[in-house]
């Protein structure tokens, strides 16, 4: 799951958004658009960033799914007006293409939603909540505008009516902080939302997030899995590092509670802010290094912060000093470890379980060509980034698809791709149930299917079960799926095959969790007979102190004077 920063004042922003969305629909300012990658002008809307925010990946359809993806990263400089950073290859492009791939598969399958074409309207959030809310206005405005039009069209009106969008729901967002803000907005308009990566336990609160569901497990499960791994390694003490924002805070708080119950000492815990500098990282790791016997570091960080942590370990010469136990934000991604493989060596990482490796998606992705794949308006930017070339005229390294292709390039598919695909198919199977019940002729979207569609779709989703890419997909009363994880180790620059799994509430198949001698992580060993534990402040570590003459130990920590002489 994922993270991040939240800077908006929600109530004021929501009221502004609601007013703008309704006004735009009433005045037809946001006229329906069909050209690929081009949306209407939005001069009346508040501007929060400089980049072209009109881009969208659009697939024509009778029923449309919205999509929110972090195509670009968030800039860490909060004073910079331009809030969007560089292209995010794995979290952005891979996940967007997973949605487009799933839409394509649905439309090829004539048994699913017969005589209905499924469409898409996917947008860039830059992992910023204010941008995500602004982009979500398109879904709201299109939905309201569609409801204003009379159902059914005469032939003379066919072109105009075909411009109408049936926005059924939204896929996304990625980070928990962004999803929380978007969920507040979509709930007002009864638009179901399925996230593929937001893992905060807060989102299980149906009183606040009634229309939110997710195909990825909650962090309450992940924290339990991480505690079970610490116990399996026989570690009694660890450090924790977590990122600012809902993902890091809620995940690590759950870990604290479970670790305390399991008698695992958290020697030191460190919150990383988005603007934390290299000097602070280095000083903190040097502090960790002073606790010579504690080697385990539990990491609940964004991929950016995880990379900064590893880079700091390289600078302070802590290679092989720590064993990293990282959450799913690090998972099996290359971004945190590229160029830092030696520092990351031996890391244990967690990723939500997927039954298959999505080989069909990989084949689809590797055959994409920027000359023909125009649905994705960011694909040329991706191609330029991967092959270090340019589409500009007279470029010294032109992006010639005949010269470069993805088929011969290494590809590490983002580990949330299966969950994007399952999110699309969850909507499809729910829509299929409604279609069969409301439109018995199945000759296209009928009027009955559009009445109370948000409530009906939510009800269908919460009573759903199907076999997806990640296994059996079913949502509980909180909109959550069953927690299942695969555990990996980073060895020789690669994530090894699964070394353990966590399902059914317990760690399984962990005999090969760590090859060879398992490194110890402790801050106080079991005291011998005649000694007691003395806590070392401010941590939960201890030293073993001899009891002294005529004293004995009650429990482990309290020496008591004996009433028997020369005891």
Tab-separated table of C-alpha atoms in Angstrom, residues 70-329:
chain	number	residue	atom	x	y	z
A	70	UNK	CA	0.170	8.035	-10.042
A	71	UNK	CA	1.545	8.388	-13.588
A	72	UNK	CA	4.010	10.923	-12.219
A	73	UNK	CA	5.579	11.169	-8.790
A	74	UNK	CA	4.852	13.884	-6.281
A	75	UNK	CA	7.495	16.564	-5.867
A	76	UNK	CA	8.896	16.777	-2.357
A	77	UNK	CA	9.347	20.571	-2.519
A	78	UNK	CA	6.062	21.828	-1.093
A	79	UNK	CA	6.855	25.403	-2.173
A	80	UNK	CA	7.050	24.401	-5.839
A	81	UNK	CA	3.831	25.327	-7.653
A	82	UNK	CA	4.379	22.409	-10.027
A	83	UNK	CA	3.426	19.451	-7.805
A	84	UNK	CA	4.119	16.719	-10.380
A	85	UNK	CA	7.563	15.173	-10.669
A	86	UNK	CA	9.057	12.547	-12.950
A	87	UNK	CA	7.319	9.627	-14.626
A	88	UNK	CA	6.612	6.720	-12.279
A	89	UNK	CA	7.213	3.707	-14.490
A	90	UNK	CA	6.080	0.867	-12.243
A	91	UNK	CA	3.382	2.460	-10.082
A	92	UNK	CA	2.053	4.615	-12.911
A	93	UNK	CA	2.472	3.185	-16.394
A	94	UNK	CA	2.321	-0.515	-15.492
A	95	UNK	CA	-0.874	-0.085	-13.497
A	96	UNK	CA	-2.565	2.105	-16.093
A	97	UNK	CA	-1.758	-0.438	-18.788
A	98	UNK	CA	-3.152	-3.187	-16.544
A	99	UNK	CA	-6.504	-1.390	-16.558
A	100	UNK	CA	-6.422	-0.912	-20.340
A	101	UNK	CA	-5.463	-4.566	-20.784
A	102	UNK	CA	-8.338	-5.737	-18.576
A	103	UNK	CA	-10.816	-3.531	-20.472
A	104	UNK	CA	-9.562	-5.053	-23.729
A	105	UNK	CA	-10.019	-8.583	-22.388
A	106	UNK	CA	-13.588	-7.848	-21.280
A	107	UNK	CA	-14.546	-6.431	-24.676
A	108	UNK	CA	-13.084	-9.486	-26.425
A	109	UNK	CA	-15.202	-11.779	-24.243
A	110	UNK	CA	-18.697	-11.809	-25.742
A	111	UNK	CA	-20.159	-13.747	-22.809
A	112	UNK	CA	-19.455	-10.875	-20.401
A	113	UNK	CA	-21.787	-7.901	-20.795
A	114	UNK	CA	-23.000	-8.927	-24.284
A	115	UNK	CA	-23.913	-5.990	-26.544
A	116	UNK	CA	-22.231	-3.591	-24.121
A	117	UNK	CA	-18.799	-2.061	-24.687
A	118	UNK	CA	-16.787	-1.289	-21.573
A	119	UNK	CA	-14.853	1.981	-21.663
A	120	UNK	CA	-12.242	3.728	-19.572
A	121	UNK	CA	-11.244	7.230	-18.558
A	122	UNK	CA	-7.941	7.079	-16.664
A	123	UNK	CA	-6.211	10.105	-15.162
A	124	UNK	CA	-2.955	11.109	-13.454
A	125	UNK	CA	-2.994	11.961	-9.729
A	126	UNK	CA	0.743	12.624	-9.312
A	127	UNK	CA	0.109	10.974	-5.912
A	128	UNK	CA	-1.319	14.281	-4.638
A	129	UNK	CA	-4.787	14.354	-3.079
A	130	UNK	CA	-5.733	17.809	-4.420
A	131	UNK	CA	-4.855	16.770	-7.969
A	132	UNK	CA	-6.750	13.499	-7.588
A	133	UNK	CA	-9.830	15.392	-6.430
A	134	UNK	CA	-9.575	17.781	-9.359
A	135	UNK	CA	-9.259	14.903	-11.820
A	136	UNK	CA	-12.178	13.127	-10.159
A	137	UNK	CA	-14.351	16.101	-11.052
A	138	UNK	CA	-14.400	14.742	-14.598
A	139	UNK	CA	-16.054	11.553	-13.384
A	140	UNK	CA	-18.585	13.501	-11.324
A	141	UNK	CA	-19.384	16.038	-14.038
A	142	UNK	CA	-19.751	13.393	-16.746
A	143	UNK	CA	-21.971	11.320	-14.476
A	144	UNK	CA	-24.235	14.252	-13.606
A	145	UNK	CA	-24.351	15.413	-17.216
A	146	UNK	CA	-25.330	11.908	-18.362
A	147	UNK	CA	-28.191	11.786	-15.857
A	148	UNK	CA	-29.628	15.038	-17.243
A	149	UNK	CA	-30.159	13.552	-20.713
A	150	UNK	CA	-33.368	11.672	-21.573
A	151	UNK	CA	-32.840	7.933	-21.939
A	152	UNK	CA	-32.995	6.616	-25.503
A	153	UNK	CA	-32.093	8.326	-28.776
A	154	UNK	CA	-33.672	8.829	-32.138
A	155	UNK	CA	-31.439	8.293	-35.170
A	156	UNK	CA	-31.115	12.033	-35.688
A	157	UNK	CA	-29.860	12.361	-32.100
A	158	UNK	CA	-27.649	9.280	-32.164
A	159	UNK	CA	-24.291	11.068	-32.417
A	160	UNK	CA	-25.145	13.449	-29.597
A	161	UNK	CA	-26.489	10.683	-27.368
A	162	UNK	CA	-23.456	8.512	-27.969
A	163	UNK	CA	-21.383	11.219	-26.316
A	164	UNK	CA	-23.118	10.510	-23.023
A	165	UNK	CA	-21.011	8.685	-20.423
A	166	UNK	CA	-22.310	6.008	-18.085
A	167	UNK	CA	-19.659	6.376	-15.349
A	168	UNK	CA	-20.158	3.241	-13.277
A	169	UNK	CA	-17.302	3.507	-10.787
A	170	UNK	CA	-13.650	4.340	-10.254
A	171	UNK	CA	-10.511	2.180	-10.142
A	172	UNK	CA	-8.027	3.670	-7.661
A	173	UNK	CA	-6.395	5.463	-6.159
A	174	UNK	CA	-2.960	4.147	-5.275
A	175	UNK	CA	-1.972	5.739	-1.973
A	176	UNK	CA	-4.196	5.539	1.077
A	177	UNK	CA	-4.048	9.295	1.687
A	178	UNK	CA	-5.287	10.008	-1.832
A	179	UNK	CA	-7.945	7.283	-1.715
A	180	UNK	CA	-9.301	8.650	1.568
A	181	UNK	CA	-9.879	12.090	0.060
A	182	UNK	CA	-11.352	10.709	-3.174
A	183	UNK	CA	-13.615	8.331	-1.217
A	184	UNK	CA	-15.166	11.268	0.635
A	185	UNK	CA	-16.006	12.917	-2.686
A	186	UNK	CA	-17.274	9.844	-4.556
A	187	UNK	CA	-19.475	8.885	-1.626
A	188	UNK	CA	-21.441	12.118	-2.079
A	189	UNK	CA	-22.350	10.991	-5.603
A	190	UNK	CA	-22.719	7.290	-4.762
A	191	UNK	CA	-19.930	6.218	-7.099
A	192	UNK	CA	-18.290	2.929	-6.014
A	193	UNK	CA	-14.509	2.965	-5.836
A	194	UNK	CA	-12.160	-0.043	-5.865
A	195	UNK	CA	-8.516	0.537	-4.976
A	196	UNK	CA	-5.710	-1.738	-6.114
A	197	UNK	CA	-3.091	-0.493	-3.627
A	198	UNK	CA	-4.562	1.496	-0.712
A	199	UNK	CA	-4.012	-0.591	2.396
A	200	UNK	CA	-4.738	1.704	5.361
A	201	UNK	CA	-6.957	0.068	8.013
A	202	UNK	CA	-8.821	3.396	8.264
A	203	UNK	CA	-10.485	2.668	4.912
A	204	UNK	CA	-12.324	-0.291	6.446
A	205	UNK	CA	-14.572	2.181	8.277
A	206	UNK	CA	-17.836	1.916	6.332
A	207	UNK	CA	-19.428	4.749	8.310
A	208	UNK	CA	-16.963	7.071	6.561
A	209	UNK	CA	-16.115	5.200	3.360
A	210	UNK	CA	-19.303	3.390	2.379
A	211	UNK	CA	-18.546	3.226	-1.350
A	212	UNK	CA	-14.887	2.214	-0.989
A	213	UNK	CA	-13.644	-1.342	-1.612
A	214	UNK	CA	-10.223	-2.784	-2.412
A	215	UNK	CA	-8.693	-5.833	-3.998
A	216	UNK	CA	-5.524	-5.523	-1.912
A	217	UNK	CA	-5.507	-6.601	1.761
A	218	UNK	CA	-5.539	-4.145	4.665
A	219	UNK	CA	-2.326	-3.301	6.502
A	220	UNK	CA	-3.769	-4.798	9.671
A	221	UNK	CA	-3.018	-8.150	8.017
A	222	UNK	CA	0.382	-7.060	6.738
A	223	UNK	CA	1.557	-5.885	10.155
A	224	UNK	CA	0.549	-9.267	11.616
A	225	UNK	CA	2.507	-11.030	8.855
A	226	UNK	CA	5.591	-8.928	9.628
A	227	UNK	CA	5.374	-9.709	13.347
A	228	UNK	CA	5.100	-13.410	12.486
A	229	UNK	CA	8.250	-13.135	10.336
A	230	UNK	CA	10.145	-11.460	13.202
A	231	UNK	CA	9.064	-14.296	15.494
A	232	UNK	CA	10.065	-16.945	12.923
A	233	UNK	CA	13.553	-15.401	12.781
A	234	UNK	CA	13.713	-15.528	16.615
A	235	UNK	CA	14.369	-11.799	16.762
A	236	UNK	CA	13.538	-10.146	20.072
A	237	UNK	CA	14.283	-6.553	19.096
A	238	UNK	CA	13.988	-4.414	15.958
A	239	UNK	CA	14.127	-0.827	14.760
A	240	UNK	CA	11.214	0.615	12.805
A	241	UNK	CA	11.239	3.270	10.072
A	242	UNK	CA	8.011	4.596	8.608
A	243	UNK	CA	6.925	7.302	6.177
A	244	UNK	CA	4.818	10.340	6.917
A	245	UNK	CA	1.186	9.844	5.958
A	246	UNK	CA	-1.649	7.435	6.597
A	247	UNK	CA	0.069	4.367	5.129
A	248	UNK	CA	3.165	4.565	7.298
A	249	UNK	CA	1.499	5.696	10.507
A	250	UNK	CA	-1.413	3.254	10.538
A	251	UNK	CA	0.762	0.332	9.442
A	252	UNK	CA	3.460	0.883	12.042
A	253	UNK	CA	0.950	1.577	14.839
A	254	UNK	CA	-0.617	-1.819	14.204
A	255	UNK	CA	2.863	-3.368	14.191
A	256	UNK	CA	3.659	-1.717	17.569
A	257	UNK	CA	0.581	-3.218	19.230
A	258	UNK	CA	1.198	-6.703	17.868
A	259	UNK	CA	4.943	-6.569	18.592
A	260	UNK	CA	4.309	-5.565	22.203
A	261	UNK	CA	1.909	-8.479	22.646
A	262	UNK	CA	4.589	-10.797	21.214
A	263	UNK	CA	7.311	-9.427	23.562
A	264	UNK	CA	9.264	-7.931	20.663
A	265	UNK	CA	11.193	-4.834	21.706
A	266	UNK	CA	11.059	-1.849	19.337
A	267	UNK	CA	14.390	-0.272	20.300
A	268	UNK	CA	13.849	2.908	18.307
A	269	UNK	CA	11.206	4.110	15.866
A	270	UNK	CA	11.735	6.848	13.309
A	271	UNK	CA	9.208	8.852	11.290
A	272	UNK	CA	10.522	10.008	7.895
A	273	UNK	CA	9.048	13.218	6.502
A	274	UNK	CA	8.878	13.980	2.786
A	275	UNK	CA	11.537	16.682	3.158
A	276	UNK	CA	13.879	14.760	5.493
A	277	UNK	CA	17.412	15.388	4.266
A	278	UNK	CA	20.399	13.086	3.799
A	279	UNK	CA	22.155	14.400	6.934
A	280	UNK	CA	19.194	13.425	9.130
A	281	UNK	CA	19.068	9.965	7.557
A	282	UNK	CA	22.769	9.466	8.237
A	283	UNK	CA	22.552	10.635	11.860
A	284	UNK	CA	19.607	8.352	12.557
A	285	UNK	CA	21.301	5.286	11.094
A	286	UNK	CA	24.464	6.020	13.080
A	287	UNK	CA	22.242	6.011	16.167
A	288	UNK	CA	20.833	2.643	15.158
A	289	UNK	CA	24.362	1.318	14.706
A	290	UNK	CA	25.204	2.119	18.331
A	291	UNK	CA	22.785	-0.642	19.362
A	292	UNK	CA	25.241	-3.291	18.243
A	293	UNK	CA	23.065	-6.375	18.706
A	294	UNK	CA	19.866	-5.160	17.032
A	295	UNK	CA	20.065	-5.756	13.290
A	296	UNK	CA	16.439	-6.070	12.158
A	297	UNK	CA	14.844	-2.960	10.649
A	298	UNK	CA	11.097	-3.019	9.918
A	299	UNK	CA	10.400	-0.644	7.032
A	300	UNK	CA	6.909	0.787	6.446
A	301	UNK	CA	8.046	3.366	3.899
A	302	UNK	CA	7.246	4.668	0.449
A	303	UNK	CA	9.594	3.456	-2.278
A	304	UNK	CA	11.232	6.909	-2.343
A	305	UNK	CA	11.917	6.866	1.401
A	306	UNK	CA	13.102	3.244	1.268
A	307	UNK	CA	15.610	4.233	-1.394
A	308	UNK	CA	16.833	7.172	0.701
A	309	UNK	CA	17.248	4.791	3.647
A	310	UNK	CA	19.377	2.384	1.620
A	311	UNK	CA	21.433	5.225	0.174
A	312	UNK	CA	22.102	6.480	3.689
A	313	UNK	CA	23.203	2.993	4.776
A	314	UNK	CA	25.701	3.060	1.912
A	315	UNK	CA	27.069	6.463	2.989
A	316	UNK	CA	27.511	5.520	6.661
A	317	UNK	CA	29.155	2.234	5.657
A	318	UNK	CA	26.366	0.067	7.070
A	319	UNK	CA	26.416	-2.465	4.220
A	320	UNK	CA	25.367	-5.846	5.649
A	321	UNK	CA	24.929	-4.238	9.076
A	322	UNK	CA	21.124	-4.362	8.961
A	323	UNK	CA	18.543	-6.876	7.759
A	324	UNK	CA	15.626	-5.004	6.196
A	325	UNK	CA	12.078	-6.327	6.615
A	326	UNK	CA	10.006	-4.223	4.228
A	327	UNK	CA	6.290	-3.784	3.597
A	328	UNK	CA	4.514	-4.025	0.257
A	329	UNK	CA	5.341	-0.456	-0.836
